[in-house]
Amino acid sequence: MPTSRKSKTITFSMPPDMAEQVQQVLTEEGRSMSEFLREAIRLYMEEREWLRRERRQRAEARQEEQR
C-alpha cells in the first residue's frame, strides 16, 4: 500500500553569491537547506500577514477620520 507524502519537493535557483552566503549560514547553524528555507518562508508569510493587517488598520483609521 503506497504511503502519502507529507511534504512536496520544490526546486529553484539562486545566484551563486547568494548560494554561498546561504551555505555559510547553514554551516554555522548546523541546519539543512530545507530547514532554512521553511523558516525563511514562514517568517516571510508572517511578515506579509502583519503588513496586510497594518494596511487594513490604517485604511480603517483614515475612513474613521473622514466621518
mmCIF file with all atom_site columns, N, CA and C in Angstrom:
data_model
loop_
_atom_site.group_PDB
_atom_site.id
_atom_site.type_symbol
_atom_site.label_atom_id
_atom_site.label_alt_id
_atom_site.label_comp_id
_atom_site.label_asym_id
_atom_site.label_entity_id
_atom_site.label_seq_id
_atom_site.pdbx_PDB_ins_code
_atom_site.Cartn_x
_atom_site.Cartn_y
_atom_site.Cartn_z
_atom_site.occupancy
_atom_site.B_iso_or_equiv
_atom_site.pdbx_formal_charge
_atom_site.auth_seq_id
_atom_site.auth_comp_id
_atom_site.auth_asym_id
_atom_site.auth_atom_id
_atom_site.pdbx_PDB_model_num
ATOM 1   N N  . MET A 1 1  ? 0.840   -1.177 0.000  1.00 0.00 ? 1  MET A N  1
ATOM 2   C CA . MET A 1 1  ? 0.000   0.000  0.000  1.00 0.00 ? 1  MET A CA 1
ATOM 3   C C  . MET A 1 1  ? 0.891   1.250  0.000  1.00 0.00 ? 1  MET A C  1
ATOM 4   N N  . PRO A 1 2  ? 0.716   2.160  -0.955 1.00 0.00 ? 2  PRO A N  1
ATOM 5   C CA . PRO A 1 2  ? 1.556   3.359  -1.013 1.00 0.00 ? 2  PRO A CA 1
ATOM 6   C C  . PRO A 1 2  ? 1.238   4.312  0.139  1.00 0.00 ? 2  PRO A C  1
ATOM 7   N N  . THR A 1 3  ? 2.294   4.968  0.626  1.00 0.00 ? 3  THR A N  1
ATOM 8   C CA . THR A 1 3  ? 2.107   5.955  1.687  1.00 0.00 ? 3  THR A CA 1
ATOM 9   C C  . THR A 1 3  ? 2.032   7.340  1.068  1.00 0.00 ? 3  THR A C  1
ATOM 10  N N  . SER A 1 4  ? 1.220   8.193  1.640  1.00 0.00 ? 4  SER A N  1
ATOM 11  C CA . SER A 1 4  ? 1.129   9.554  1.107  1.00 0.00 ? 4  SER A CA 1
ATOM 12  C C  . SER A 1 4  ? 2.287   10.381 1.655  1.00 0.00 ? 4  SER A C  1
ATOM 13  N N  . ARG A 1 5  ? 2.834   11.172 0.801  1.00 0.00 ? 5  ARG A N  1
ATOM 14  C CA . ARG A 1 5  ? 3.968   12.016 1.166  1.00 0.00 ? 5  ARG A CA 1
ATOM 15  C C  . ARG A 1 5  ? 3.478   13.225 1.945  1.00 0.00 ? 5  ARG A C  1
ATOM 16  N N  . LYS A 1 6  ? 4.172   13.576 3.010  1.00 0.00 ? 6  LYS A N  1
ATOM 17  C CA . LYS A 1 6  ? 3.768   14.694 3.861  1.00 0.00 ? 6  LYS A CA 1
ATOM 18  C C  . LYS A 1 6  ? 4.474   15.994 3.486  1.00 0.00 ? 6  LYS A C  1
ATOM 19  N N  . SER A 1 7  ? 5.293   15.959 2.462  1.00 0.00 ? 7  SER A N  1
ATOM 20  C CA . SER A 1 7  ? 5.960   17.171 2.008  1.00 0.00 ? 7  SER A CA 1
ATOM 21  C C  . SER A 1 7  ? 6.039   17.146 0.487  1.00 0.00 ? 7  SER A C  1
ATOM 22  N N  . LYS A 1 8  ? 6.326   18.298 -0.067 1.00 0.00 ? 8  LYS A N  1
ATOM 23  C CA . LYS A 1 8  ? 6.450   18.428 -1.511 1.00 0.00 ? 8  LYS A CA 1
ATOM 24  C C  . LYS A 1 8  ? 7.840   18.962 -1.825 1.00 0.00 ? 8  LYS A C  1
ATOM 25  N N  . THR A 1 9  ? 8.488   18.355 -2.790 1.00 0.00 ? 9  THR A N  1
ATOM 26  C CA . THR A 1 9  ? 9.816   18.795 -3.195 1.00 0.00 ? 9  THR A CA 1
ATOM 27  C C  . THR A 1 9  ? 9.680   19.904 -4.223 1.00 0.00 ? 9  THR A C  1
ATOM 28  N N  . ILE A 1 10 ? 10.414  20.994 -3.997 1.00 0.00 ? 10 ILE A N  1
ATOM 29  C CA . ILE A 1 10 ? 10.407  22.142 -4.900 1.00 0.00 ? 10 ILE A CA 1
ATOM 30  C C  . ILE A 1 10 ? 11.850  22.462 -5.253 1.00 0.00 ? 10 ILE A C  1
ATOM 31  N N  . THR A 1 11 ? 12.109  22.681 -6.515 1.00 0.00 ? 11 THR A N  1
ATOM 32  C CA . THR A 1 11 ? 13.454  23.020 -6.977 1.00 0.00 ? 11 THR A CA 1
ATOM 33  C C  . THR A 1 11 ? 13.464  24.472 -7.440 1.00 0.00 ? 11 THR A C  1
ATOM 34  N N  . PHE A 1 12 ? 14.503  25.198 -7.087 1.00 0.00 ? 12 PHE A N  1
ATOM 35  C CA . PHE A 1 12 ? 14.634  26.582 -7.533 1.00 0.00 ? 12 PHE A CA 1
ATOM 36  C C  . PHE A 1 12 ? 16.106  26.930 -7.674 1.00 0.00 ? 12 PHE A C  1
ATOM 37  N N  . SER A 1 13 ? 16.368  28.075 -8.257 1.00 0.00 ? 13 SER A N  1
ATOM 38  C CA . SER A 1 13 ? 17.754  28.505 -8.440 1.00 0.00 ? 13 SER A CA 1
ATOM 39  C C  . SER A 1 13 ? 17.964  29.846 -7.742 1.00 0.00 ? 13 SER A C  1
ATOM 40  N N  . MET A 1 14 ? 19.229  30.144 -7.463 1.00 0.00 ? 14 MET A N  1
ATOM 41  C CA . MET A 1 14 ? 19.599  31.429 -6.879 1.00 0.00 ? 14 MET A CA 1
ATOM 42  C C  . MET A 1 14 ? 20.987  31.795 -7.382 1.00 0.00 ? 14 MET A C  1
ATOM 43  N N  . PRO A 1 15 ? 21.318  33.069 -7.350 1.00 0.00 ? 15 PRO A N  1
ATOM 44  C CA . PRO A 1 15 ? 22.648  33.487 -7.807 1.00 0.00 ? 15 PRO A CA 1
ATOM 45  C C  . PRO A 1 15 ? 23.739  32.819 -6.968 1.00 0.00 ? 15 PRO A C  1
ATOM 46  N N  . PRO A 1 16 ? 24.883  32.534 -7.585 1.00 0.00 ? 16 PRO A N  1
ATOM 47  C CA . PRO A 1 16 ? 25.973  31.859 -6.865 1.00 0.00 ? 16 PRO A CA 1
ATOM 48  C C  . PRO A 1 16 ? 26.401  32.561 -5.582 1.00 0.00 ? 16 PRO A C  1
ATOM 49  N N  . ASP A 1 17 ? 26.456  33.891 -5.583 1.00 0.00 ? 17 ASP A N  1
ATOM 50  C CA . ASP A 1 17 ? 26.897  34.588 -4.373 1.00 0.00 ? 17 ASP A CA 1
ATOM 51  C C  . ASP A 1 17 ? 25.885  34.414 -3.240 1.00 0.00 ? 17 ASP A C  1
ATOM 52  N N  . MET A 1 18 ? 24.606  34.406 -3.572 1.00 0.00 ? 18 MET A N  1
ATOM 53  C CA . MET A 1 18 ? 23.584  34.164 -2.558 1.00 0.00 ? 18 MET A CA 1
ATOM 54  C C  . MET A 1 18 ? 23.677  32.729 -2.042 1.00 0.00 ? 18 MET A C  1
ATOM 55  N N  . ALA A 1 19 ? 23.903  31.781 -2.937 1.00 0.00 ? 19 ALA A N  1
ATOM 56  C CA . ALA A 1 19 ? 24.038  30.375 -2.541 1.00 0.00 ? 19 ALA A CA 1
ATOM 57  C C  . ALA A 1 19 ? 25.219  30.206 -1.583 1.00 0.00 ? 19 ALA A C  1
ATOM 58  N N  . GLU A 1 20 ? 26.309  30.918 -1.826 1.00 0.00 ? 20 GLU A N  1
ATOM 59  C CA . GLU A 1 20 ? 27.465  30.844 -0.934 1.00 0.00 ? 20 GLU A CA 1
ATOM 60  C C  . GLU A 1 20 ? 27.136  31.411 0.442  1.00 0.00 ? 20 GLU A C  1
ATOM 61  N N  . GLN A 1 21 ? 26.412  32.527 0.470  1.00 0.00 ? 21 GLN A N  1
ATOM 62  C CA . GLN A 1 21 ? 26.015  33.122 1.748  1.00 0.00 ? 21 GLN A CA 1
ATOM 63  C C  . GLN A 1 21 ? 25.114  32.165 2.525  1.00 0.00 ? 21 GLN A C  1
ATOM 64  N N  . VAL A 1 22 ? 24.159  31.576 1.827  1.00 0.00 ? 22 VAL A N  1
ATOM 65  C CA . VAL A 1 22 ? 23.248  30.635 2.476  1.00 0.00 ? 22 VAL A CA 1
ATOM 66  C C  . VAL A 1 22 ? 24.025  29.436 3.000  1.00 0.00 ? 22 VAL A C  1
ATOM 67  N N  . GLN A 1 23 ? 24.927  28.922 2.196  1.00 0.00 ? 23 GLN A N  1
ATOM 68  C CA . GLN A 1 23 ? 25.712  27.761 2.631  1.00 0.00 ? 23 GLN A CA 1
ATOM 69  C C  . GLN A 1 23 ? 26.522  28.078 3.874  1.00 0.00 ? 23 GLN A C  1
ATOM 70  N N  . GLN A 1 24 ? 27.034  29.288 3.960  1.00 0.00 ? 24 GLN A N  1
ATOM 71  C CA . GLN A 1 24 ? 27.791  29.694 5.145  1.00 0.00 ? 24 GLN A CA 1
ATOM 72  C C  . GLN A 1 24 ? 26.887  29.688 6.378  1.00 0.00 ? 24 GLN A C  1
ATOM 73  N N  . VAL A 1 25 ? 25.678  30.214 6.228  1.00 0.00 ? 25 VAL A N  1
ATOM 74  C CA . VAL A 1 25 ? 24.731  30.213 7.349  1.00 0.00 ? 25 VAL A CA 1
ATOM 75  C C  . VAL A 1 25 ? 24.375  28.783 7.743  1.00 0.00 ? 25 VAL A C  1
ATOM 76  N N  . LEU A 1 26 ? 24.136  27.931 6.755  1.00 0.00 ? 26 LEU A N  1
ATOM 77  C CA . LEU A 1 26 ? 23.794  26.538 7.038  1.00 0.00 ? 26 LEU A CA 1
ATOM 78  C C  . LEU A 1 26 ? 24.899  25.859 7.839  1.00 0.00 ? 26 LEU A C  1
ATOM 79  N N  . THR A 1 27 ? 26.133  26.102 7.434  1.00 0.00 ? 27 THR A N  1
ATOM 80  C CA . THR A 1 27 ? 27.281  25.515 8.126  1.00 0.00 ? 27 THR A CA 1
ATOM 81  C C  . THR A 1 27 ? 27.383  26.049 9.553  1.00 0.00 ? 27 THR A C  1
ATOM 82  N N  . GLU A 1 28 ? 27.270  27.374 9.693  1.00 0.00 ? 28 GLU A N  1
ATOM 83  C CA . GLU A 1 28 ? 27.373  27.997 11.014 1.00 0.00 ? 28 GLU A CA 1
ATOM 84  C C  . GLU A 1 28 ? 26.272  27.509 11.960 1.00 0.00 ? 28 GLU A C  1
ATOM 85  N N  . GLU A 1 29 ? 25.065  27.333 11.436 1.00 0.00 ? 29 GLU A N  1
ATOM 86  C CA . GLU A 1 29 ? 23.926  26.981 12.278 1.00 0.00 ? 29 GLU A CA 1
ATOM 87  C C  . GLU A 1 29 ? 23.644  25.486 12.320 1.00 0.00 ? 29 GLU A C  1
ATOM 88  N N  . GLY A 1 30 ? 24.352  24.703 11.518 1.00 0.00 ? 30 GLY A N  1
ATOM 89  C CA . GLY A 1 30 ? 24.135  23.270 11.501 1.00 0.00 ? 30 GLY A CA 1
ATOM 90  C C  . GLY A 1 30 ? 22.736  22.891 11.042 1.00 0.00 ? 30 GLY A C  1
ATOM 91  N N  . ARG A 1 31 ? 22.223  23.622 10.066 1.00 0.00 ? 31 ARG A N  1
ATOM 92  C CA . ARG A 1 31 ? 20.869  23.395 9.565  1.00 0.00 ? 31 ARG A CA 1
ATOM 93  C C  . ARG A 1 31 ? 20.912  22.859 8.144  1.00 0.00 ? 31 ARG A C  1
ATOM 94  N N  . SER A 1 32 ? 19.834  22.240 7.738  1.00 0.00 ? 32 SER A N  1
ATOM 95  C CA . SER A 1 32 ? 19.711  21.787 6.363  1.00 0.00 ? 32 SER A CA 1
ATOM 96  C C  . SER A 1 32 ? 19.111  22.915 5.518  1.00 0.00 ? 32 SER A C  1
ATOM 97  N N  . MET A 1 33 ? 19.269  22.807 4.222  1.00 0.00 ? 33 MET A N  1
ATOM 98  C CA . MET A 1 33 ? 18.679  23.786 3.312  1.00 0.00 ? 33 MET A CA 1
ATOM 99  C C  . MET A 1 33 ? 17.163  23.799 3.483  1.00 0.00 ? 33 MET A C  1
ATOM 100 N N  . SER A 1 34 ? 16.563  22.630 3.636  1.00 0.00 ? 34 SER A N  1
ATOM 101 C CA . SER A 1 34 ? 15.109  22.563 3.810  1.00 0.00 ? 34 SER A CA 1
ATOM 102 C C  . SER A 1 34 ? 14.665  23.292 5.067  1.00 0.00 ? 34 SER A C  1
ATOM 103 N N  . GLU A 1 35 ? 15.367  23.082 6.172  1.00 0.00 ? 35 GLU A N  1
ATOM 104 C CA . GLU A 1 35 ? 15.025  23.774 7.417  1.00 0.00 ? 35 GLU A CA 1
ATOM 105 C C  . GLU A 1 35 ? 15.145  25.289 7.231  1.00 0.00 ? 35 GLU A C  1
ATOM 106 N N  . PHE A 1 36 ? 16.233  25.702 6.625  1.00 0.00 ? 36 PHE A N  1
ATOM 107 C CA . PHE A 1 36 ? 16.492  27.128 6.395  1.00 0.00 ? 36 PHE A CA 1
ATOM 108 C C  . PHE A 1 36 ? 15.384  27.754 5.560  1.00 0.00 ? 36 PHE A C  1
ATOM 109 N N  . LEU A 1 37 ? 15.029  27.101 4.463  1.00 0.00 ? 37 LEU A N  1
ATOM 110 C CA . LEU A 1 37 ? 14.015  27.662 3.574  1.00 0.00 ? 37 LEU A CA 1
ATOM 111 C C  . LEU A 1 37 ? 12.621  27.639 4.188  1.00 0.00 ? 37 LEU A C  1
ATOM 112 N N  . ARG A 1 38 ? 12.290  26.591 4.919  1.00 0.00 ? 38 ARG A N  1
ATOM 113 C CA . ARG A 1 38 ? 10.994  26.570 5.604  1.00 0.00 ? 38 ARG A CA 1
ATOM 114 C C  . ARG A 1 38 ? 10.888  27.731 6.579  1.00 0.00 ? 38 ARG A C  1
ATOM 115 N N  . GLU A 1 39 ? 11.950  27.973 7.332  1.00 0.00 ? 39 GLU A N  1
ATOM 116 C CA . GLU A 1 39 ? 11.956  29.085 8.292  1.00 0.00 ? 39 GLU A CA 1
ATOM 117 C C  . GLU A 1 39 ? 11.861  30.427 7.574  1.00 0.00 ? 39 GLU A C  1
ATOM 118 N N  . ALA A 1 40 ? 12.606  30.603 6.495  1.00 0.00 ? 40 ALA A N  1
ATOM 119 C CA . ALA A 1 40 ? 12.572  31.860 5.741  1.00 0.00 ? 40 ALA A CA 1
ATOM 120 C C  . ALA A 1 40 ? 11.173  32.115 5.180  1.00 0.00 ? 40 ALA A C  1
ATOM 121 N N  . ILE A 1 41 ? 10.538  31.087 4.655  1.00 0.00 ? 41 ILE A N  1
ATOM 122 C CA . ILE A 1 41 ? 9.200   31.238 4.086  1.00 0.00 ? 41 ILE A CA 1
ATOM 123 C C  . ILE A 1 41 ? 8.183   31.509 5.190  1.00 0.00 ? 41 ILE A C  1
ATOM 124 N N  . ARG A 1 42 ? 8.306   30.808 6.319  1.00 0.00 ? 42 ARG A N  1
ATOM 125 C CA . ARG A 1 42 ? 7.395   31.038 7.438  1.00 0.00 ? 42 ARG A CA 1
ATOM 126 C C  . ARG A 1 42 ? 7.495   32.487 7.920  1.00 0.00 ? 42 ARG A C  1
ATOM 127 N N  . LEU A 1 43 ? 8.724   32.998 8.065  1.00 0.00 ? 43 LEU A N  1
ATOM 128 C CA . LEU A 1 43 ? 8.914   34.382 8.501  1.00 0.00 ? 43 LEU A CA 1
ATOM 129 C C  . LEU A 1 43 ? 8.354   35.365 7.483  1.00 0.00 ? 43 LEU A C  1
ATOM 130 N N  . TYR A 1 44 ? 8.562   35.095 6.207  1.00 0.00 ? 44 TYR A N  1
ATOM 131 C CA . TYR A 1 44 ? 8.016   35.954 5.153  1.00 0.00 ? 44 TYR A CA 1
ATOM 132 C C  . TYR A 1 44 ? 6.493   35.997 5.232  1.00 0.00 ? 44 TYR A C  1
ATOM 133 N N  . MET A 1 45 ? 5.871   34.830 5.373  1.00 0.00 ? 45 MET A N  1
ATOM 134 C CA . MET A 1 45 ? 4.413   34.762 5.413  1.00 0.00 ? 45 MET A CA 1
ATOM 135 C C  . MET A 1 45 ? 3.865   35.490 6.643  1.00 0.00 ? 45 MET A C  1
ATOM 136 N N  . GLU A 1 46 ? 4.544   35.376 7.787  1.00 0.00 ? 46 GLU A N  1
ATOM 137 C CA . GLU A 1 46 ? 4.122   36.095 8.987  1.00 0.00 ? 46 GLU A CA 1
ATOM 138 C C  . GLU A 1 46 ? 4.232   37.610 8.781  1.00 0.00 ? 46 GLU A C  1
ATOM 139 N N  . GLU A 1 47 ? 5.337   38.054 8.198  1.00 0.00 ? 47 GLU A N  1
ATOM 140 C CA . GLU A 1 47 ? 5.520   39.484 7.953  1.00 0.00 ? 47 GLU A CA 1
ATOM 141 C C  . GLU A 1 47 ? 4.486   39.996 6.957  1.00 0.00 ? 47 GLU A C  1
ATOM 142 N N  . ARG A 1 48 ? 4.230   39.225 5.938  1.00 0.00 ? 48 ARG A N  1
ATOM 143 C CA . ARG A 1 48 ? 3.240   39.598 4.917  1.00 0.00 ? 48 ARG A CA 1
ATOM 144 C C  . ARG A 1 48 ? 1.866   39.772 5.551  1.00 0.00 ? 48 ARG A C  1
ATOM 145 N N  . GLU A 1 49 ? 1.466   38.850 6.403  1.00 0.00 ? 49 GLU A N  1
ATOM 146 C CA . GLU A 1 49 ? 0.174   38.944 7.086  1.00 0.00 ? 49 GLU A CA 1
ATOM 147 C C  . GLU A 1 49 ? 0.152   40.151 8.014  1.00 0.00 ? 49 GLU A C  1
ATOM 148 N N  . TRP A 1 50 ? 1.244   40.406 8.723  1.00 0.00 ? 50 TRP A N  1
ATOM 149 C CA . TRP A 1 50 ? 1.321   41.561 9.609  1.00 0.00 ? 50 TRP A CA 1
ATOM 150 C C  . TRP A 1 50 ? 1.159   42.856 8.809  1.00 0.00 ? 50 TRP A C  1
ATOM 151 N N  . LEU A 1 51 ? 1.850   42.950 7.663  1.00 0.00 ? 51 LEU A N  1
ATOM 152 C CA . LEU A 1 51 ? 1.738   44.149 6.822  1.00 0.00 ? 51 LEU A CA 1
ATOM 153 C C  . LEU A 1 51 ? 0.324   44.330 6.300  1.00 0.00 ? 51 LEU A C  1
ATOM 154 N N  . ARG A 1 52 ? -0.335  43.243 5.926  1.00 0.00 ? 52 ARG A N  1
ATOM 155 C CA . ARG A 1 52 ? -1.730  43.318 5.478  1.00 0.00 ? 52 ARG A CA 1
ATOM 156 C C  . ARG A 1 52 ? -2.621  43.891 6.574  1.00 0.00 ? 52 ARG A C  1
ATOM 157 N N  . ARG A 1 53 ? -2.445  43.387 7.803  1.00 0.00 ? 53 ARG A N  1
ATOM 158 C CA . ARG A 1 53 ? -3.248  43.880 8.916  1.00 0.00 ? 53 ARG A CA 1
ATOM 159 C C  . ARG A 1 53 ? -2.973  45.359 9.172  1.00 0.00 ? 53 ARG A C  1
ATOM 160 N N  . GLU A 1 54 ? -1.695  45.735 9.111  1.00 0.00 ? 54 GLU A N  1
ATOM 161 C CA . GLU A 1 54 ? -1.334  47.141 9.318  1.00 0.00 ? 54 GLU A CA 1
ATOM 162 C C  . GLU A 1 54 ? -1.995  48.033 8.270  1.00 0.00 ? 54 GLU A C  1
ATOM 163 N N  . ARG A 1 55 ? -1.932  47.641 7.005  1.00 0.00 ? 55 ARG A N  1
ATOM 164 C CA . ARG A 1 55 ? -2.555  48.430 5.936  1.00 0.00 ? 55 ARG A CA 1
ATOM 165 C C  . ARG A 1 55 ? -4.062  48.548 6.152  1.00 0.00 ? 55 ARG A C  1
ATOM 166 N N  . ARG A 1 56 ? -4.690  47.436 6.523  1.00 0.00 ? 56 ARG A N  1
ATOM 167 C CA . ARG A 1 56 ? -6.134  47.436 6.746  1.00 0.00 ? 56 ARG A CA 1
ATOM 168 C C  . ARG A 1 56 ? -6.489  48.370 7.905  1.00 0.00 ? 56 ARG A C  1
ATOM 169 N N  . GLN A 1 57 ? -5.718  48.316 8.985  1.00 0.00 ? 57 GLN A N  1
ATOM 170 C CA . GLN A 1 57 ? -5.984  49.183 10.134 1.00 0.00 ? 57 GLN A CA 1
ATOM 171 C C  . GLN A 1 57 ? -5.804  50.649 9.780  1.00 0.00 ? 57 GLN A C  1
ATOM 172 N N  . ARG A 1 58 ? -4.758  50.967 8.988  1.00 0.00 ? 58 ARG A N  1
ATOM 173 C CA . ARG A 1 58 ? -4.546  52.361 8.573  1.00 0.00 ? 58 ARG A CA 1
ATOM 174 C C  . ARG A 1 58 ? -5.690  52.849 7.703  1.00 0.00 ? 58 ARG A C  1
ATOM 175 N N  . ALA A 1 59 ? -6.153  51.999 6.788  1.00 0.00 ? 59 ALA A N  1
ATOM 176 C CA . ALA A 1 59 ? -7.267  52.373 5.915  1.00 0.00 ? 59 ALA A CA 1
ATOM 177 C C  . ALA A 1 59 ? -8.536  52.602 6.735  1.00 0.00 ? 59 ALA A C  1
ATOM 178 N N  . GLU A 1 60 ? -8.783  51.735 7.702  1.00 0.00 ? 60 GLU A N  1
ATOM 179 C CA . GLU A 1 60 ? -9.957  51.900 8.559  1.00 0.00 ? 60 GLU A CA 1
ATOM 180 C C  . GLU A 1 60 ? -9.853  53.174 9.385  1.00 0.00 ? 60 GLU A C  1
ATOM 181 N N  . ALA A 1 61 ? -8.662  53.494 9.870  1.00 0.00 ? 61 ALA A N  1
ATOM 182 C CA . ALA A 1 61 ? -8.454  54.711 10.660 1.00 0.00 ? 61 ALA A CA 1
ATOM 183 C C  . ALA A 1 61 ? -8.707  55.947 9.795  1.00 0.00 ? 61 ALA A C  1
ATOM 184 N N  . ARG A 1 62 ? -8.242  55.912 8.545  1.00 0.00 ? 62 ARG A N  1
ATOM 185 C CA . ARG A 1 62 ? -8.476  57.051 7.633  1.00 0.00 ? 62 ARG A CA 1
ATOM 186 C C  . ARG A 1 62 ? -9.974  57.228 7.375  1.00 0.00 ? 62 ARG A C  1
ATOM 187 N N  . GLN A 1 63 ? -10.672 56.122 7.205  1.00 0.00 ? 63 GLN A N  1
ATOM 188 C CA . GLN A 1 63 ? -12.109 56.192 6.972  1.00 0.00 ? 63 GLN A CA 1
ATOM 189 C C  . GLN A 1 63 ? -12.813 56.790 8.187  1.00 0.00 ? 63 GLN A C  1
ATOM 190 N N  . GLU A 1 64 ? -12.388 56.407 9.372  1.00 0.00 ? 64 GLU A N  1
ATOM 191 C CA . GLU A 1 64 ? -12.979 56.942 10.598 1.00 0.00 ? 64 GLU A CA 1
ATOM 192 C C  . GLU A 1 64 ? -12.718 58.446 10.701 1.00 0.00 ? 64 GLU A C  1
ATOM 193 N N  . GLU A 1 65 ? -11.525 58.895 10.318 1.00 0.00 ? 65 GLU A N  1
ATOM 194 C CA . GLU A 1 65 ? -11.180 60.319 10.385 1.00 0.00 ? 65 GLU A CA 1
ATOM 195 C C  . GLU A 1 65 ? -12.027 61.128 9.419  1.00 0.00 ? 65 GLU A C  1
ATOM 196 N N  . GLN A 1 66 ? -12.399 60.541 8.316  1.00 0.00 ? 66 GLN A N  1
ATOM 197 C CA . GLN A 1 66 ? -13.160 61.251 7.302  1.00 0.00 ? 66 GLN A CA 1
ATOM 198 C C  . GLN A 1 66 ? -14.644 61.365 7.661  1.00 0.00 ? 66 GLN A C  1
ATOM 199 N N  . ARG A 1 67 ? -15.077 60.640 8.653  1.00 0.00 ? 67 ARG A N  1
ATOM 200 C CA . ARG A 1 67 ? -16.506 60.680 9.052  1.00 0.00 ? 67 ARG A CA 1
ATOM 201 C C  . ARG A 1 67 ? -16.794 61.851 9.934  1.00 0.00 ? 67 ARG A C  1
#
